[in-house]
Coordinates of C-alpha atoms in Angstrom, one line a residue:
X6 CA -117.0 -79.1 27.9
X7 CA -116.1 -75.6 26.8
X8 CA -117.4 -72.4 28.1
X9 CA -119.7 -70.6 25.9
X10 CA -117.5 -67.2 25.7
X11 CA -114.7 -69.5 24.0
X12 CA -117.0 -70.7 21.7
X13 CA -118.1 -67.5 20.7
X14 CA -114.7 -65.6 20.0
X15 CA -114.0 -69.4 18.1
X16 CA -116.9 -69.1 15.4
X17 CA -116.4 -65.0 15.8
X18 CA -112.8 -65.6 14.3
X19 CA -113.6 -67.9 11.8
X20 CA -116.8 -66.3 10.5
X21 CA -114.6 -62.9 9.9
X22 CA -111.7 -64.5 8.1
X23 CA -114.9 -65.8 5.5
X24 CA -115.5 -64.1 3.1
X25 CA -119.0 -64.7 2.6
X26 CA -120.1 -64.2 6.0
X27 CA -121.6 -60.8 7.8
X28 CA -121.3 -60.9 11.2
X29 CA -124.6 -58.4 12.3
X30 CA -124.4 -57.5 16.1
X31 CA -127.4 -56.3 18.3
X32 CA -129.3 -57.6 16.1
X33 CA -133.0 -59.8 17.4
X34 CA -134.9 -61.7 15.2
X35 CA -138.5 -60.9 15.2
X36 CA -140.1 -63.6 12.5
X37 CA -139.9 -65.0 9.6
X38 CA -142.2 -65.6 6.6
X39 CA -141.6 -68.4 4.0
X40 CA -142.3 -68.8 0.2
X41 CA -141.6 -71.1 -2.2
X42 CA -138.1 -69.6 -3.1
X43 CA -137.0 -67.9 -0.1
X44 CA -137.3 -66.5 3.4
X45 CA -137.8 -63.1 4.7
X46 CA -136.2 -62.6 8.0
X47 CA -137.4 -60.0 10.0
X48 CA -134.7 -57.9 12.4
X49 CA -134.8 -55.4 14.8
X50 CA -132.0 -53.5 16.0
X51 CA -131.1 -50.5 17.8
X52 CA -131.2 -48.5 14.6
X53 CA -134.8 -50.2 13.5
X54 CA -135.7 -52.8 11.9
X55 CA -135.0 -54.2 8.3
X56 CA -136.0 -57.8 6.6
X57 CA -133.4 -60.1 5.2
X58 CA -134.0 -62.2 2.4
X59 CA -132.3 -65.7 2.0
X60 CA -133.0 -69.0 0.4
X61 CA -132.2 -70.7 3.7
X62 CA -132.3 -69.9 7.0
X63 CA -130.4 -72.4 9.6
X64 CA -131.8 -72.1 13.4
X65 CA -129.0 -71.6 15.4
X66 CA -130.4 -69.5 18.1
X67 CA -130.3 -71.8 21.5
X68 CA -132.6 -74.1 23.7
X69 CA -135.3 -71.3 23.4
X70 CA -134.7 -71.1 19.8
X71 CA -137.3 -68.1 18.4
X72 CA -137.1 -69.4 15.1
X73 CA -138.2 -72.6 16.4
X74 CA -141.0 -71.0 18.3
X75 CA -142.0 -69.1 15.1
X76 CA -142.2 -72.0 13.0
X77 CA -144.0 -73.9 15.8
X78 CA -141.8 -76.3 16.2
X79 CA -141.7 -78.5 19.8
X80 CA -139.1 -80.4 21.2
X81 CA -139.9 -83.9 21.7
X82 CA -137.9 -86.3 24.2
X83 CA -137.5 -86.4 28.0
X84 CA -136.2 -84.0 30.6
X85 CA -135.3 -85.3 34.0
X86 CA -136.3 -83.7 37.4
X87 CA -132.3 -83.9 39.1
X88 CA -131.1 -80.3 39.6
X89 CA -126.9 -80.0 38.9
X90 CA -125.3 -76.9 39.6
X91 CA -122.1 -75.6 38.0
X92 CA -119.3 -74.0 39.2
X93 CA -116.1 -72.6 37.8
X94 CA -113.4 -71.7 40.2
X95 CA -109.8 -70.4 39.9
X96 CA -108.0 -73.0 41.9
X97 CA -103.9 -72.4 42.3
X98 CA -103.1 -76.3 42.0
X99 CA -100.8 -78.6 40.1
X100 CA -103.2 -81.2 39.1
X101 CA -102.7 -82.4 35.5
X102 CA -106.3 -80.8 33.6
X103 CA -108.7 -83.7 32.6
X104 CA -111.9 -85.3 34.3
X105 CA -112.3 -86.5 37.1
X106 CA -115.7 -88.1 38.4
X107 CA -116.8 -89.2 42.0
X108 CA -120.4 -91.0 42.4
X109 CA -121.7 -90.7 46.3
X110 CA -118.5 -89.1 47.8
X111 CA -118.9 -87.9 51.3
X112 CA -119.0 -84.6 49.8
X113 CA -121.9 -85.0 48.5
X114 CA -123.5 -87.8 49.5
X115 CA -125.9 -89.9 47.3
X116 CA -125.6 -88.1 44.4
X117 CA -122.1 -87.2 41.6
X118 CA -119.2 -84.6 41.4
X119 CA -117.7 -84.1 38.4
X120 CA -114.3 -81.9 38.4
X121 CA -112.4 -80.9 34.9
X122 CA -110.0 -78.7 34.1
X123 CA -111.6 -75.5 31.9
X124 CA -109.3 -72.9 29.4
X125 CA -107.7 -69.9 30.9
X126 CA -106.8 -71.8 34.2
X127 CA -110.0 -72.6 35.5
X128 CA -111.7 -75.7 36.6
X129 CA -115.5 -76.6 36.5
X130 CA -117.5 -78.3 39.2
X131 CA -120.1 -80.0 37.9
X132 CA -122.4 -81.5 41.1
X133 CA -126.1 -83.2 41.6
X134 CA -128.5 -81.6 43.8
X135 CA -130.4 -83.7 46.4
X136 CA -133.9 -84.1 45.7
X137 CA -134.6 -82.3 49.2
X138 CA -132.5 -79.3 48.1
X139 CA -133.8 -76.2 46.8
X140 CA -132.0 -74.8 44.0
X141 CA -132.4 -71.6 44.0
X142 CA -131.0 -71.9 47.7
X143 CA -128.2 -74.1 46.6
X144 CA -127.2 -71.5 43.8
X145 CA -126.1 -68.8 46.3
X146 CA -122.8 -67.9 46.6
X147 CA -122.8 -68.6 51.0
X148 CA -123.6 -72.1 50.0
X149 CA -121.7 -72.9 47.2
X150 CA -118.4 -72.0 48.3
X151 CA -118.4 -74.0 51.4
X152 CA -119.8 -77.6 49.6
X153 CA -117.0 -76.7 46.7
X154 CA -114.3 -76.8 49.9
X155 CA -115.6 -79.3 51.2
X156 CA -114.9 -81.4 48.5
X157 CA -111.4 -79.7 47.6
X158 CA -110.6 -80.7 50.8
X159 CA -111.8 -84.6 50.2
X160 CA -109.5 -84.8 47.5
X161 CA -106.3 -83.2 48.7
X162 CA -106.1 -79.9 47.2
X163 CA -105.3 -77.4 49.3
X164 CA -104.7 -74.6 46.9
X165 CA -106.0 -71.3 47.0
X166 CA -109.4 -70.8 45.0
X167 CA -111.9 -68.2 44.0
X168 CA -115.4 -68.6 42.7
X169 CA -115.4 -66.8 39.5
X170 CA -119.5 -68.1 38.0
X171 CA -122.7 -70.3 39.3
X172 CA -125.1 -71.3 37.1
X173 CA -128.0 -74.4 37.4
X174 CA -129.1 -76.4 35.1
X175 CA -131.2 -79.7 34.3
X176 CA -130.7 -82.7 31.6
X177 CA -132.8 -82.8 29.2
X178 CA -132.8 -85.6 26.2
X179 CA -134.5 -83.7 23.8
X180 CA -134.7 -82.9 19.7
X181 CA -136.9 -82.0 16.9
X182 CA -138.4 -85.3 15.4
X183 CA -137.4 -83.6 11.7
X184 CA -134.7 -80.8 11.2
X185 CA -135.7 -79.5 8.0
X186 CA -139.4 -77.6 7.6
X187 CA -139.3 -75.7 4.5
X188 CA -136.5 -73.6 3.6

C-alpha cells in the first residue's frame, strides 16, 4: 500500500520529464463523443471550457470513473457488506517497517488488524468493523484514537503517536467485463 499523494507527485514527476505529455490542472471532464477516427473530449475549467481531440482516450479517472459513466459502462463483480476503517498515525517507535496482521485480537475481537509501515514515517492501521458497529460512529476521531491505543498497547509499543487521517472503506471485487469500447 501506498498513499495516494505519493502516487500522485510519482506519475506527476515522470509525466513532466516526457516529453509528449501535458499535464492540464483544474481541469473536469464533461463528456465525450466518439467517431470512427477519434474522440472529442469535452473540458471545463476555471477559464471555460474547450474540447480535445484524440485518437484514444484511456479512463483513468477513479472508482467513479465519469468517462465510464459517460460511456455507460457498469462494473460487474461483488462488493462485500464488512466495513474497515483506516488509519494513519505518526508513531515514535523502532519497529522495523513491514506488515504485520492479527485475526481476532483482543483488540478487536472477531474481526482483523492490519499494521504496516507507510513513507514519510507513518504507519497505517488497517481494521474490520463489527457488523453491530456504525461506521460513521466508528470514523470519529473520539473513537478511533482510543481502539488504535488499545491495540498499540496489545502489542508493546509504547511510543508516542498522533493521528494524522481516517478514512472508511469497503472491498469490493469488481471490473468491467471488456476494457476497450471504441476508441
Amino acid at each position: 500500500n501506498i498513499q495516494q499523494c505519493h502516487t500522485e507527485q510519482y506519475l506527476v514527476r515522470a509525466l513532466s520529464a516526457h516529453p509528449l505529455a501535458e499535464i492540464r490542472w483544474h481541469s473536469r471532464f464533461v463528456g465525450l463523443t466518439e467517431s470512427e477516427a477519434q474522440v472529442a473530449v469535452r473540458v471545463d475549467t476555471p477559464e471555460g471550457g474547450y474540447t480535445l481531440d484524440a485518437r484514444y482516450v484511456v479512463a483513468c479517472d477513479g472508482a467513479r470513473s465519469d468517462v465510464r459513466t459517460a460511456l455507460g459502462l457498469k462494473m460487474e463483480g461483488t462488493s462485500y457488506e464488512a466495513a474497515y476503517i483506516i488509519a494513519d498515525i505518526r508513531l515514535d517507535t523502532d519497529t522495523p517497517m513491514g506488515r504485520r496482521c492479527w485475526f481476532d485480537p483482543p483488540s478487536n475481537p472477531g474481526a482483523t488488524i492490519l499494521m504496516h509501515g507507510q513513507p514519510d514515517g507513518l504507519w497505517r492501521l488497517d481494521y474490520q468493523l463489527r457488523e453491530d458497529e456504525d461506521p460513521d460512529t466508528a470514523t470519529r476521531p473520539e473513537n478511533v484514537m482510543p481502539r488504535i491505543q488499545t491495540h498499540l498497547d496489545l502489542i508493546g509499543e509504547r511510543g508516542r503517536w498522533t493521528l494524522e487521517w481516517i478514512s472508511m472503506y469497503r472491498i469490493h471485487s469488481r471490473a468491467l467485463r471488456d476494457f476497450r469500447h471504441g476508441r
